[in-house]
C-alpha cells in the first residue's frame, strides 16, 4: 500500500466529511460532557495491525474516538486546570499537519511564527525585547528549562562538571505546584534543596522567606532561585511578585515565576490584572497557552530575561547542525538551542492563529469573564446556608465545601461523592483537593464557554446531589 492516497478526490471527500463532524462537535460542545469509555469500546481501540484505509478510519475517528474526550470543551467543566479549546485550533492544526514542519531550527516559516509569538509574549509580560523564549509541552517542561538556566547561573561549569558547587537551595511557597518539585528532582538538586515557605492569602510570607535565605547563606548554602507562584493550583492565589523581585535582587537570586495559568491575568481587567504586577521583573516565567489561553493541547512557554544565559544553558550545535549563511540550513534563532527538544512541532501556529483571530482584547475579555464567573460562584455559595467557601476567591478558582455543618470526615466523603456524581451525570466537572484535612470541591474556571447561567445551574446541581445523598449525616460515610 502506498502511504499517499491513490484517489485524492476520494480522500478529499472523506476529509471534508470528517471536518464537518469536528465542527459539528465543537458547535454543540454544550451537548458533550465527559462520559466514560464503555468497556466494549475499549477493546475496539486495540490495534489489529491490519490496514483499514482512510474511509473506515475516518468513520471510526468520528464515531468511536471523538465522543470520548476529556470533556473540557463542555461549558461546565471546571476540574483541575484544563483549557477549553478554540475553534481556531481546527484551522491551525489542519495546516500544521499538512505542513509537517520541524520547528527545531533552519530557515522556514514556522520559526518566524514562533518568533512572533515569543515577541508578543515578552511584550505582554513586560520583559525586554532582548529577552528570549521557547514553546514547550507545558509549564512542567518550562519549569525544568527555567531552573536549569538558574542553576547554570550559579554553577557556570555545570554542563561540563555537573553540580560541583555548594548545596544549592530553592525557595517557594507551601502551595507550589508539583512541577517545580519534579524539576528540582530532575535537575539533580534533590528535594531537600527546596525550602517551603509558609504561604497564606497574600502568597508567600515574605519575612519567613528572607529569614530562610539569610539562614542558608550563613550556613554555607548557595541560594539559587525563588519560585514565585502567579495563580496557585489549589486556591488561585498570587504571591506578591514585586516584593519577591526586591528580595531576589537584594540577594542576587534568580526569580522564576510559575504562572501556568495566572500569568495571563496580564490580559484581564483590574483588579485581576494587578495580581501579576511585578512579573516583568522576574528572570524567567513559565506559563501555558493550553490552560487560560484556551489553545488546544499541548502548548506551554518559558520566557527568560537574559537571552544569552538562556541559549548558553541549552545550545549545542555539532557539525550536523551547523548553520549555513543562506539556504534552508540558515536562519536564526534555532529553537532547539533554547530547550531540550531538537525535533519540535509547530505549536506556535495554533497560538498565532488564536491571537490573530480573537485579539488580545477577545482573549482578555474571556479571562476577565472567568474571574467574574468564579466570583459569582462564590456569591452563590455564600448565599446557601450549608455551603461555605474554603478561602476567598482571588482569581478564577473557587474552593468550597458542600456542607460546612458536618464534621470534617463527613464533609470529605460528601464532597468526594458530589464530585463523582456530577462527573458521572455529565452535569459538571469539579475536582477535589484537601484543605485543613478536609476534601473540598474546587472549580478552576479557565473555560470561555462558561457563563453565569452555567455557574448557577452547576451550583444548583451540587445542592441537588447534596440532598440526594441523604445517608451521610447519620452514617458518617457514604
Ligand atoms: C498546570 C500547572 C502546572 C503544570 O503545567 P503543565 O502544563 O500541566 O505541565 C504548573 N503550575 C501550575 C500552577 C499549574 O496550574
Tab-separated table of C-alpha atoms and ligand atoms in Angstrom:
chain	number	residue	atom	x	y	z
A	1	UNK	CA	0.000	0.000	0.000
A	2	UNK	CA	1.256	3.437	-0.920
A	3	UNK	CA	1.251	5.852	2.009
A	4	UNK	CA	-0.321	8.623	-0.061
A	5	UNK	CA	-3.941	8.299	-1.222
A	6	UNK	CA	-4.471	6.503	-4.531
A	7	UNK	CA	-7.524	8.614	-5.132
A	8	UNK	CA	-7.113	12.145	-3.840
A	9	UNK	CA	-10.702	13.016	-4.746
A	10	UNK	CA	-11.929	10.233	-2.540
A	11	UNK	CA	-9.598	11.354	0.259
A	12	UNK	CA	-10.873	14.921	-0.163
A	13	UNK	CA	-14.477	13.793	0.326
A	14	UNK	CA	-13.577	11.725	3.396
A	15	UNK	CA	-11.598	14.583	4.917
A	16	UNK	CA	-14.355	17.119	4.278
A	17	UNK	CA	-16.855	14.863	5.948
A	18	UNK	CA	-14.609	14.423	8.971
A	19	UNK	CA	-14.037	18.158	9.166
A	20	UNK	CA	-17.792	18.633	9.261
A	21	UNK	CA	-18.052	16.116	12.071
A	22	UNK	CA	-15.376	18.024	14.025
A	23	UNK	CA	-17.119	21.349	13.514
A	24	UNK	CA	-20.492	19.828	14.479
A	25	UNK	CA	-18.944	18.526	17.637
A	26	UNK	CA	-17.470	21.871	18.657
A	27	UNK	CA	-20.592	23.792	17.656
A	28	UNK	CA	-22.508	21.547	20.030
A	29	UNK	CA	-19.868	21.464	22.751
A	30	UNK	CA	-22.558	22.006	25.389
A	31	UNK	CA	-24.113	18.629	24.495
A	32	UNK	CA	-20.889	16.715	25.007
A	33	UNK	CA	-19.677	16.363	28.570
A	34	UNK	CA	-17.163	13.709	29.579
A	35	UNK	CA	-18.527	10.211	29.581
A	36	UNK	CA	-16.741	7.008	30.484
A	37	UNK	CA	-15.475	4.774	27.697
A	38	UNK	CA	-17.755	1.683	27.691
A	39	UNK	CA	-15.797	-1.453	28.315
A	40	UNK	CA	-16.573	-2.990	24.885
A	41	UNK	CA	-15.392	0.234	23.321
A	42	UNK	CA	-12.002	-0.150	24.961
A	43	UNK	CA	-11.399	-3.388	23.093
A	44	UNK	CA	-12.326	-1.635	19.840
A	45	UNK	CA	-9.283	0.607	20.284
A	46	UNK	CA	-6.993	-2.404	20.183
A	47	UNK	CA	-4.773	-2.253	17.109
A	48	UNK	CA	-5.027	-5.268	14.860
A	49	UNK	CA	-2.135	-4.058	12.726
A	50	UNK	CA	-4.199	-4.589	9.552
A	51	UNK	CA	-4.657	-1.741	7.036
A	52	UNK	CA	-8.238	-0.444	7.072
A	53	UNK	CA	-7.910	2.550	4.756
A	54	UNK	CA	-8.968	6.180	5.084
A	55	UNK	CA	-12.752	5.816	4.930
A	56	UNK	CA	-13.012	3.240	7.704
A	57	UNK	CA	-10.550	5.009	9.941
A	58	UNK	CA	-12.151	8.421	9.410
A	59	UNK	CA	-15.518	6.974	10.364
A	60	UNK	CA	-14.021	5.386	13.471
A	61	UNK	CA	-12.300	8.643	14.445
A	62	UNK	CA	-15.630	10.473	14.287
A	63	UNK	CA	-17.830	7.803	15.835
A	64	UNK	CA	-15.670	5.779	18.166
A	65	UNK	CA	-12.908	8.107	19.313
A	66	UNK	CA	-14.200	11.671	19.267
A	67	UNK	CA	-17.101	11.061	21.700
A	68	UNK	CA	-14.716	10.007	24.465
A	69	UNK	CA	-12.871	13.246	25.084
A	70	UNK	CA	-11.800	14.688	28.410
A	71	UNK	CA	-14.947	16.792	28.304
A	72	UNK	CA	-13.081	20.040	28.836
A	73	UNK	CA	-14.740	21.565	25.785
A	74	UNK	CA	-18.020	21.476	27.748
A	75	UNK	CA	-19.119	24.748	29.419
A	76	UNK	CA	-19.446	23.269	32.909
A	77	UNK	CA	-16.014	21.706	33.043
A	78	UNK	CA	-14.053	23.265	35.928
A	79	UNK	CA	-11.828	20.393	37.025
A	80	UNK	CA	-8.094	20.679	37.742
A	81	UNK	CA	-6.945	23.442	35.376
A	82	UNK	CA	-7.996	22.473	31.866
A	83	UNK	CA	-8.290	24.795	28.918
A	84	UNK	CA	-11.417	24.566	26.808
A	85	UNK	CA	-10.018	24.696	23.276
A	86	UNK	CA	-10.778	27.066	20.418
A	87	UNK	CA	-12.372	26.741	17.003
A	88	UNK	CA	-9.306	28.484	15.595
A	89	UNK	CA	-7.413	25.356	16.634
A	90	UNK	CA	-9.225	23.326	13.990
A	91	UNK	CA	-7.847	25.679	11.351
A	92	UNK	CA	-4.284	25.851	12.628
A	93	UNK	CA	-3.997	22.123	13.382
A	94	UNK	CA	-5.152	21.256	9.897
A	95	UNK	CA	-2.457	23.461	8.410
A	96	UNK	CA	0.168	22.199	10.880
A	97	UNK	CA	-0.493	18.602	9.951
A	98	UNK	CA	-0.309	19.481	6.278
A	99	UNK	CA	2.952	21.437	6.541
A	100	UNK	CA	4.532	18.935	8.923
A	101	UNK	CA	7.207	21.483	9.793
A	102	UNK	CA	10.020	20.726	12.171
A	103	UNK	CA	10.341	23.793	14.375
A	104	UNK	CA	13.744	22.776	15.779
A	105	UNK	CA	15.639	25.157	13.532
A	106	UNK	CA	16.603	26.183	9.996
A	107	UNK	CA	15.082	28.878	7.824
A	108	UNK	CA	11.384	28.372	7.169
A	109	UNK	CA	8.014	29.815	8.033
A	110	UNK	CA	7.148	28.295	11.381
A	111	UNK	CA	10.249	29.727	13.057
A	112	UNK	CA	9.134	33.233	12.138
A	113	UNK	CA	5.718	32.440	13.583
A	114	UNK	CA	7.287	31.245	16.840
A	115	UNK	CA	9.436	34.365	16.933
A	116	UNK	CA	6.298	36.485	16.554
A	117	UNK	CA	4.573	34.598	19.389
A	118	UNK	CA	7.594	34.947	21.686
A	119	UNK	CA	7.986	38.656	20.882
A	120	UNK	CA	4.313	39.257	21.586
A	121	UNK	CA	4.536	37.328	24.858
A	122	UNK	CA	7.667	39.169	26.015
A	123	UNK	CA	5.809	42.394	25.450
A	124	UNK	CA	2.656	41.261	27.298
A	125	UNK	CA	4.727	40.151	30.301
A	126	UNK	CA	6.722	43.407	30.257
A	127	UNK	CA	10.015	41.658	29.548
A	128	UNK	CA	12.655	43.472	27.486
A	129	UNK	CA	12.502	42.697	23.767
A	130	UNK	CA	16.060	41.369	24.134
A	131	UNK	CA	14.636	38.507	26.196
A	132	UNK	CA	14.036	35.053	24.805
A	133	UNK	CA	11.583	32.224	24.984
A	134	UNK	CA	10.568	28.903	23.557
A	135	UNK	CA	7.342	26.978	23.250
A	136	UNK	CA	7.295	23.643	25.050
A	137	UNK	CA	4.838	20.944	26.048
A	138	UNK	CA	3.682	22.750	29.162
A	139	UNK	CA	4.670	24.500	32.356
A	140	UNK	CA	6.243	21.290	33.669
A	141	UNK	CA	8.869	21.357	30.952
A	142	UNK	CA	9.120	25.150	31.043
A	143	UNK	CA	9.976	24.938	34.745
A	144	UNK	CA	12.785	22.462	34.095
A	145	UNK	CA	14.240	24.809	31.485
A	146	UNK	CA	13.963	27.871	33.706
A	147	UNK	CA	15.533	26.215	36.730
A	148	UNK	CA	18.278	24.745	34.539
A	149	UNK	CA	19.156	28.290	33.478
A	150	UNK	CA	19.085	29.417	37.115
A	151	UNK	CA	21.373	26.524	38.046
A	152	UNK	CA	23.772	27.395	35.240
A	153	UNK	CA	23.942	30.967	36.513
A	154	UNK	CA	25.154	29.786	39.941
A	155	UNK	CA	27.298	26.955	38.553
A	156	UNK	CA	28.649	28.234	35.223
A	157	UNK	CA	30.505	24.957	34.593
A	158	UNK	CA	27.585	22.696	35.341
A	159	UNK	CA	27.332	21.429	31.751
A	160	UNK	CA	30.896	20.161	31.908
A	161	UNK	CA	31.382	19.295	35.546
A	162	UNK	CA	27.917	18.601	36.879
A	163	UNK	CA	26.952	20.213	40.134
A	164	UNK	CA	30.224	20.702	41.923
A	165	UNK	CA	29.396	23.739	43.985
A	166	UNK	CA	27.949	24.081	47.424
A	167	UNK	CA	24.461	22.728	48.029
A	168	UNK	CA	22.041	24.853	46.018
A	169	UNK	CA	18.704	25.857	47.551
A	170	UNK	CA	15.355	26.914	46.114
A	171	UNK	CA	12.533	28.798	47.845
A	172	UNK	CA	8.834	28.528	47.136
A	173	UNK	CA	5.519	28.914	48.904
A	174	UNK	CA	3.900	25.884	50.507
A	175	UNK	CA	1.298	25.547	47.754
A	176	UNK	CA	3.913	25.348	44.990
A	177	UNK	CA	2.922	23.047	42.140
A	178	UNK	CA	4.495	19.632	41.912
A	179	UNK	CA	6.011	20.665	38.565
A	180	UNK	CA	8.590	22.670	40.500
A	181	UNK	CA	9.336	19.755	42.798
A	182	UNK	CA	9.792	17.440	39.810
A	183	UNK	CA	12.089	19.926	38.100
A	184	UNK	CA	14.249	20.136	41.221
A	185	UNK	CA	14.471	16.354	41.398
A	186	UNK	CA	15.232	16.066	37.700
A	187	UNK	CA	17.993	18.667	37.813
A	188	UNK	CA	19.772	16.645	40.462
A	189	UNK	CA	19.296	19.254	43.158
A	190	UNK	CA	17.425	16.889	45.459
A	191	UNK	CA	14.097	17.597	47.045
A	192	UNK	CA	15.762	18.646	50.248
A	193	UNK	CA	17.058	21.696	48.368
A	194	UNK	CA	13.503	23.015	48.294
A	195	UNK	CA	12.714	25.336	51.185
A	196	UNK	CA	8.966	25.547	51.585
A	197	UNK	CA	7.956	28.916	52.932
A	198	UNK	CA	4.654	29.405	54.790
A	199	UNK	CA	2.086	30.864	52.475
A	200	UNK	CA	-1.297	32.464	53.070
A	201	UNK	CA	-3.932	34.536	51.429
A	202	UNK	CA	-1.360	37.046	50.192
A	203	UNK	CA	1.004	34.362	48.975
A	204	UNK	CA	4.470	33.626	50.323
A	205	UNK	CA	5.185	35.029	53.766
A	206	UNK	CA	7.931	37.485	52.911
A	207	UNK	CA	9.633	37.744	56.273
A	208	UNK	CA	9.893	33.947	56.581
A	209	UNK	CA	11.357	33.863	53.093
A	210	UNK	CA	14.002	36.434	53.958
A	211	UNK	CA	14.870	34.622	57.174
A	212	UNK	CA	15.304	31.313	55.381
A	213	UNK	CA	17.548	32.849	52.743
A	214	UNK	CA	19.732	34.601	55.304
A	215	UNK	CA	19.999	31.465	57.392
A	216	UNK	CA	21.021	29.409	54.369
A	217	UNK	CA	23.705	31.880	53.319
A	218	UNK	CA	25.083	31.823	56.856
A	219	UNK	CA	25.096	28.041	56.906
A	220	UNK	CA	27.110	27.901	53.682
A	221	UNK	CA	24.351	27.011	51.223
A	222	UNK	CA	24.071	28.695	47.850
A	223	UNK	CA	20.552	30.055	47.296
A	224	UNK	CA	19.791	29.504	43.612
A	225	UNK	CA	16.207	30.514	42.909
A	226	UNK	CA	12.988	31.838	44.336
A	227	UNK	CA	9.949	30.330	42.660
A	228	UNK	CA	7.028	32.702	42.865
A	229	UNK	CA	3.553	31.491	42.032
A	230	UNK	CA	1.145	33.544	39.954
A	231	UNK	CA	-2.046	31.548	40.369
A	232	UNK	CA	-1.663	28.641	42.777
A	233	UNK	CA	-3.246	25.432	41.643
A	234	UNK	CA	-5.301	24.822	44.797
A	235	UNK	CA	-6.754	28.232	45.505
A	236	UNK	CA	-5.680	30.532	42.671
A	237	UNK	CA	-3.525	32.688	44.913
A	238	UNK	CA	-0.782	35.035	43.807
A	239	UNK	CA	2.500	35.773	45.504
A	240	UNK	CA	3.483	39.402	45.881
A	241	UNK	CA	5.714	39.454	42.830
A	242	UNK	CA	7.031	42.991	43.360
A	243	UNK	CA	8.332	42.067	46.798
A	244	UNK	CA	9.773	38.791	45.531
A	245	UNK	CA	11.630	40.751	42.863
A	246	UNK	CA	13.097	43.022	45.524
A	247	UNK	CA	14.237	40.107	47.656
A	248	UNK	CA	15.749	38.281	44.692
A	249	UNK	CA	17.628	41.402	43.678
A	250	UNK	CA	18.892	42.064	47.214
A	251	UNK	CA	20.316	38.559	47.460
A	252	UNK	CA	21.248	38.034	43.816
A	253	UNK	CA	18.927	35.052	43.456
A	254	UNK	CA	17.158	34.064	40.240
A	255	UNK	CA	13.432	34.813	40.343
A	256	UNK	CA	11.305	32.315	38.488
A	257	UNK	CA	7.535	32.687	38.238
A	258	UNK	CA	5.206	29.733	37.842
A	259	UNK	CA	2.408	31.484	36.013
A	260	UNK	CA	0.968	28.351	34.423
A	261	UNK	CA	-2.469	29.890	34.156
A	262	UNK	CA	-2.243	33.037	36.276
A	263	UNK	CA	0.355	34.821	34.158
A	264	UNK	CA	-2.416	35.561	31.678
A	265	UNK	CA	-4.186	37.853	34.126
A	266	UNK	CA	-1.881	40.303	32.297
A	267	UNK	CA	-4.649	40.346	29.670
A	268	UNK	CA	-7.501	40.765	32.179
A	269	UNK	CA	-9.100	43.891	33.571
A	270	UNK	CA	-8.328	45.107	37.070
A	271	UNK	CA	-8.439	44.019	39.824
A	272	UNK	CA	-7.128	40.793	38.281
A	273	UNK	CA	-4.595	42.466	36.044
A	274	UNK	CA	-2.858	43.852	39.116
A	275	UNK	CA	-2.333	40.338	40.512
A	276	UNK	CA	0.653	39.944	38.215
A	277	UNK	CA	2.165	43.389	38.747
A	278	UNK	CA	5.884	42.791	39.089
A	279	UNK	CA	6.006	39.741	36.813
A	280	UNK	CA	8.059	41.873	34.429
A	281	UNK	CA	10.890	41.883	36.998
A	282	UNK	CA	11.362	38.110	37.011
A	283	UNK	CA	14.302	36.305	35.419
A	284	UNK	CA	12.040	33.653	33.946
A	285	UNK	CA	8.350	32.867	33.564
A	286	UNK	CA	6.751	29.507	32.870
A	287	UNK	CA	3.200	29.535	31.583
A	288	UNK	CA	0.746	27.619	29.490
A	289	UNK	CA	-1.214	28.536	26.421
A	290	UNK	CA	-3.288	25.383	26.821
A	291	UNK	CA	-4.911	26.467	30.069
A	292	UNK	CA	-6.107	30.039	30.335
A	293	UNK	CA	-5.397	30.991	26.743
A	294	UNK	CA	-7.674	28.113	25.687
A	295	UNK	CA	-5.216	26.923	22.987
A	296	UNK	CA	-5.544	23.223	22.076
A	297	UNK	CA	-3.123	20.893	23.866
A	298	UNK	CA	-0.255	20.911	24.243
A	299	UNK	CA	1.420	24.255	24.477
A	300	UNK	CA	3.430	25.927	27.206
A	301	UNK	CA	6.184	28.505	27.141
A	302	UNK	CA	9.210	29.635	29.039
A	303	UNK	CA	10.376	33.233	28.801
A	304	UNK	CA	13.753	34.436	30.020
A	305	UNK	CA	15.055	37.916	30.606
A	306	UNK	CA	18.608	37.115	29.530
A	307	UNK	CA	18.773	35.532	26.082
A	308	UNK	CA	22.476	34.772	26.392
A	309	UNK	CA	22.133	32.781	29.554
A	310	UNK	CA	19.067	31.014	28.142
A	311	UNK	CA	20.891	29.953	24.999
A	312	UNK	CA	24.053	29.202	26.983
A	313	UNK	CA	22.179	26.667	29.081
A	314	UNK	CA	20.991	24.539	26.160
A	315	UNK	CA	22.854	25.372	22.969
A	316	UNK	CA	24.569	22.504	21.225
A	317	UNK	CA	25.421	22.776	17.548
A	318	UNK	CA	27.565	19.854	16.439
A	319	UNK	CA	28.684	19.628	12.790
A	320	UNK	CA	25.454	18.109	11.559
A	321	UNK	CA	23.554	21.102	12.950
A	322	UNK	CA	25.972	23.786	11.754
A	323	UNK	CA	24.446	26.981	10.434
A	324	UNK	CA	24.636	27.972	6.779
A	325	UNK	CA	24.901	31.623	5.780
A	326	UNK	CA	21.936	31.165	3.418
A	327	UNK	CA	19.537	28.452	2.290
A	328	UNK	CA	17.326	26.221	4.392
A	329	UNK	CA	20.201	25.395	6.758
A	330	UNK	CA	20.447	29.051	7.797
A	331	UNK	CA	18.070	31.083	9.926
A	332	UNK	CA	18.234	32.370	13.468
A	333	UNK	CA	17.112	31.617	16.097
A	334	UNK	CA	17.054	27.854	16.048
A	335	UNK	CA	14.652	26.989	18.842
A	336	UNK	CA	16.499	23.744	19.600
A	337	UNK	CA	19.088	25.989	21.251
A	338	UNK	CA	16.604	27.147	23.890
A	339	UNK	CA	15.398	23.840	25.251
A	340	UNK	CA	15.893	20.102	25.198
A	341	UNK	CA	13.900	19.123	22.105
A	342	UNK	CA	15.589	19.040	18.739
A	343	UNK	CA	12.644	17.966	16.605
A	344	UNK	CA	9.662	20.114	17.519
A	345	UNK	CA	6.064	20.503	16.384
A	346	UNK	CA	4.635	23.751	15.092
A	347	UNK	CA	2.993	24.729	18.394
A	348	UNK	CA	3.412	28.391	17.598
A	349	UNK	CA	0.908	28.203	14.767
A	350	UNK	CA	-2.082	27.474	16.983
A	351	UNK	CA	-1.095	30.326	19.301
A	352	UNK	CA	-0.500	32.756	16.463
A	353	UNK	CA	-3.786	31.795	14.829
A	354	UNK	CA	-5.749	32.306	18.051
A	355	UNK	CA	-4.227	35.688	18.857
A	356	UNK	CA	-4.684	36.821	15.280
A	357	UNK	CA	-8.311	35.592	15.274
A	358	UNK	CA	-9.554	36.790	18.658
A	359	UNK	CA	-7.055	39.515	19.540
A	360	UNK	CA	-5.667	40.393	22.959
A	361	UNK	CA	-8.964	42.011	23.807
A	362	UNK	CA	-11.045	38.958	22.917
A	363	UNK	CA	-8.903	36.592	24.928
A	364	UNK	CA	-8.536	39.117	27.766
A	365	UNK	CA	-12.299	39.656	27.982
A	366	UNK	CA	-12.769	35.930	28.355
A	367	UNK	CA	-10.176	35.732	31.143
A	368	UNK	CA	-11.924	38.610	32.919
A	369	UNK	CA	-15.283	36.861	32.443
A	370	UNK	CA	-13.862	33.681	34.024
A	371	UNK	CA	-12.802	35.662	37.108
A	372	UNK	CA	-16.257	37.209	37.303
A	373	UNK	CA	-17.802	33.755	36.988
A	374	UNK	CA	-15.675	32.479	39.891
A	375	UNK	CA	-16.726	35.500	41.972
A	376	UNK	CA	-20.362	34.777	41.114
A	377	UNK	CA	-19.942	31.139	42.099
A	378	UNK	CA	-18.562	32.328	45.445
A	379	UNK	CA	-21.603	34.569	45.882
A	380	UNK	CA	-23.992	31.661	45.298
A	381	UNK	CA	-22.064	29.540	47.769
A	382	UNK	CA	-22.204	32.210	50.425
A	383	UNK	CA	-25.951	32.576	49.893
A	384	UNK	CA	-26.549	28.901	50.651
A	385	UNK	CA	-26.981	28.113	54.336
A	386	UNK	CA	-24.823	24.998	54.292
A	387	UNK	CA	-22.144	25.586	51.712
A	388	UNK	CA	-19.045	27.547	52.624
A	389	UNK	CA	-16.036	28.907	50.815
A	390	UNK	CA	-12.724	27.468	51.920
A	391	UNK	CA	-10.943	30.690	51.046
A	392	UNK	CA	-11.875	33.978	49.428
A	393	UNK	CA	-11.804	33.857	45.631
A	394	UNK	CA	-8.919	35.947	44.307
A	395	UNK	CA	-8.936	34.956	40.652
A	396	UNK	CA	-10.652	32.106	38.814
A	397	UNK	CA	-10.502	29.359	41.434
A	398	UNK	CA	-13.418	28.767	43.772
A	399	UNK	CA	-12.895	26.194	46.518
A	400	UNK	CA	-15.745	25.221	48.796
A	401	UNK	CA	-17.420	22.586	50.863
A	402	UNK	CA	-20.973	21.497	50.110
A	403	UNK	CA	-21.982	21.344	53.756
A	404	UNK	CA	-19.953	23.088	56.427
A	405	UNK	CA	-22.344	21.975	59.180
A	406	UNK	CA	-20.872	18.446	59.079
A	407	UNK	CA	-17.735	17.021	60.646
A	408	UNK	CA	-14.556	17.187	58.596
A	409	UNK	CA	-14.762	13.488	57.712
A	410	UNK	CA	-18.393	13.726	56.691
A	411	UNK	CA	-17.640	16.768	54.557
A	412	UNK	CA	-14.794	14.936	52.885
A	413	UNK	CA	-16.950	11.970	51.917
A	414	UNK	CA	-19.805	14.185	50.809
A	415	UNK	CA	-17.608	16.410	48.658
A	416	UNK	CA	-15.886	13.435	47.031
A	417	UNK	CA	-19.246	11.826	46.308
A	418	UNK	CA	-20.624	15.027	44.805
A	419	UNK	CA	-17.592	15.397	42.514
A	420	UNK	CA	-18.017	11.831	41.251
A	421	UNK	CA	-21.783	12.015	40.769
A	422	UNK	CA	-21.567	15.317	38.899
A	423	UNK	CA	-18.935	13.856	36.599
A	424	UNK	CA	-20.928	10.678	36.012
A	425	UNK	CA	-24.156	12.545	35.267
A	426	UNK	CA	-22.399	14.939	32.898
A	427	UNK	CA	-23.766	17.922	34.807
A	428	UNK	CA	-20.421	19.415	35.771
A	429	UNK	CA	-16.805	18.601	36.403
A	430	UNK	CA	-15.351	19.822	39.672
A	431	UNK	CA	-12.160	18.342	41.041
A	432	UNK	CA	-11.244	17.988	44.695
A	433	UNK	CA	-8.318	18.945	46.851
A	434	UNK	CA	-7.557	18.947	50.547
A	435	UNK	CA	-7.505	21.997	52.796
A	436	UNK	CA	-7.139	21.706	56.576
A	437	UNK	CA	-7.509	17.906	56.309
A	438	UNK	CA	-10.846	18.255	54.573
A	439	UNK	CA	-11.512	17.163	50.993
A	440	UNK	CA	-13.199	20.057	49.271
A	441	UNK	CA	-14.694	20.839	45.887
A	442	UNK	CA	-12.749	23.056	43.591
A	443	UNK	CA	-13.610	24.864	40.368
A	444	UNK	CA	-10.869	26.408	38.248
A	445	UNK	CA	-12.674	28.363	35.564
A	446	UNK	CA	-10.441	28.505	32.512
A	447	UNK	CA	-13.337	27.944	30.178
A	448	UNK	CA	-14.546	30.530	27.666
A	449	UNK	CA	-17.826	28.642	27.209
A	450	UNK	CA	-18.829	29.170	30.855
A	451	UNK	CA	-21.305	31.934	31.617
A	452	UNK	CA	-23.281	32.988	34.678
A	453	UNK	CA	-26.147	30.618	33.828
A	454	UNK	CA	-23.716	27.719	33.647
A	455	UNK	CA	-22.370	28.600	37.077
A	456	UNK	CA	-25.864	28.898	38.507
A	457	UNK	CA	-27.011	25.539	37.218
A	458	UNK	CA	-23.803	23.819	38.385
A	459	UNK	CA	-24.250	25.082	41.916
A	460	UNK	CA	-27.901	24.004	41.785
A	461	UNK	CA	-26.673	20.553	40.784
A	462	UNK	CA	-24.335	20.477	43.783
A	463	UNK	CA	-27.264	21.289	46.055
A	464	UNK	CA	-29.474	18.717	44.368
A	465	UNK	CA	-26.889	15.979	44.810
A	466	UNK	CA	-26.231	17.008	48.394
A	467	UNK	CA	-29.905	16.447	49.083
A	468	UNK	CA	-29.878	13.142	47.235
A	469	UNK	CA	-27.021	11.841	49.338
A	470	UNK	CA	-29.346	11.558	52.319
A	471	UNK	CA	-27.465	9.000	54.376
A	472	UNK	CA	-24.369	10.970	55.060
A	473	UNK	CA	-25.461	12.746	58.203
A	474	UNK	CA	-26.133	9.694	60.268
A	475	UNK	CA	-23.651	7.244	58.811
A	476	UNK	CA	-20.613	9.454	58.645
A	477	UNK	CA	-19.576	7.822	55.422
A	478	UNK	CA	-21.209	7.188	52.080
B	1	LIG	C1	-0.875	23.053	35.465
B	1	LIG	C2	0.139	23.692	36.316
B	1	LIG	C3	1.486	23.356	36.197
B	1	LIG	C4	1.958	22.268	35.263
B	1	LIG	O1	1.734	22.659	33.939
B	1	LIG	P1	1.553	21.594	32.766
B	1	LIG	O2	1.222	22.443	31.605
B	1	LIG	O3	0.425	20.692	33.162
B	1	LIG	O4	2.835	20.877	32.618
B	1	LIG	C5	2.392	24.040	36.981
B	1	LIG	N1	1.990	25.000	37.832
B	1	LIG	C6	0.703	25.361	37.969
B	1	LIG	C7	0.337	26.466	38.926
B	1	LIG	C8	-0.273	24.707	37.220
B	1	LIG	O5	-1.556	25.054	37.359
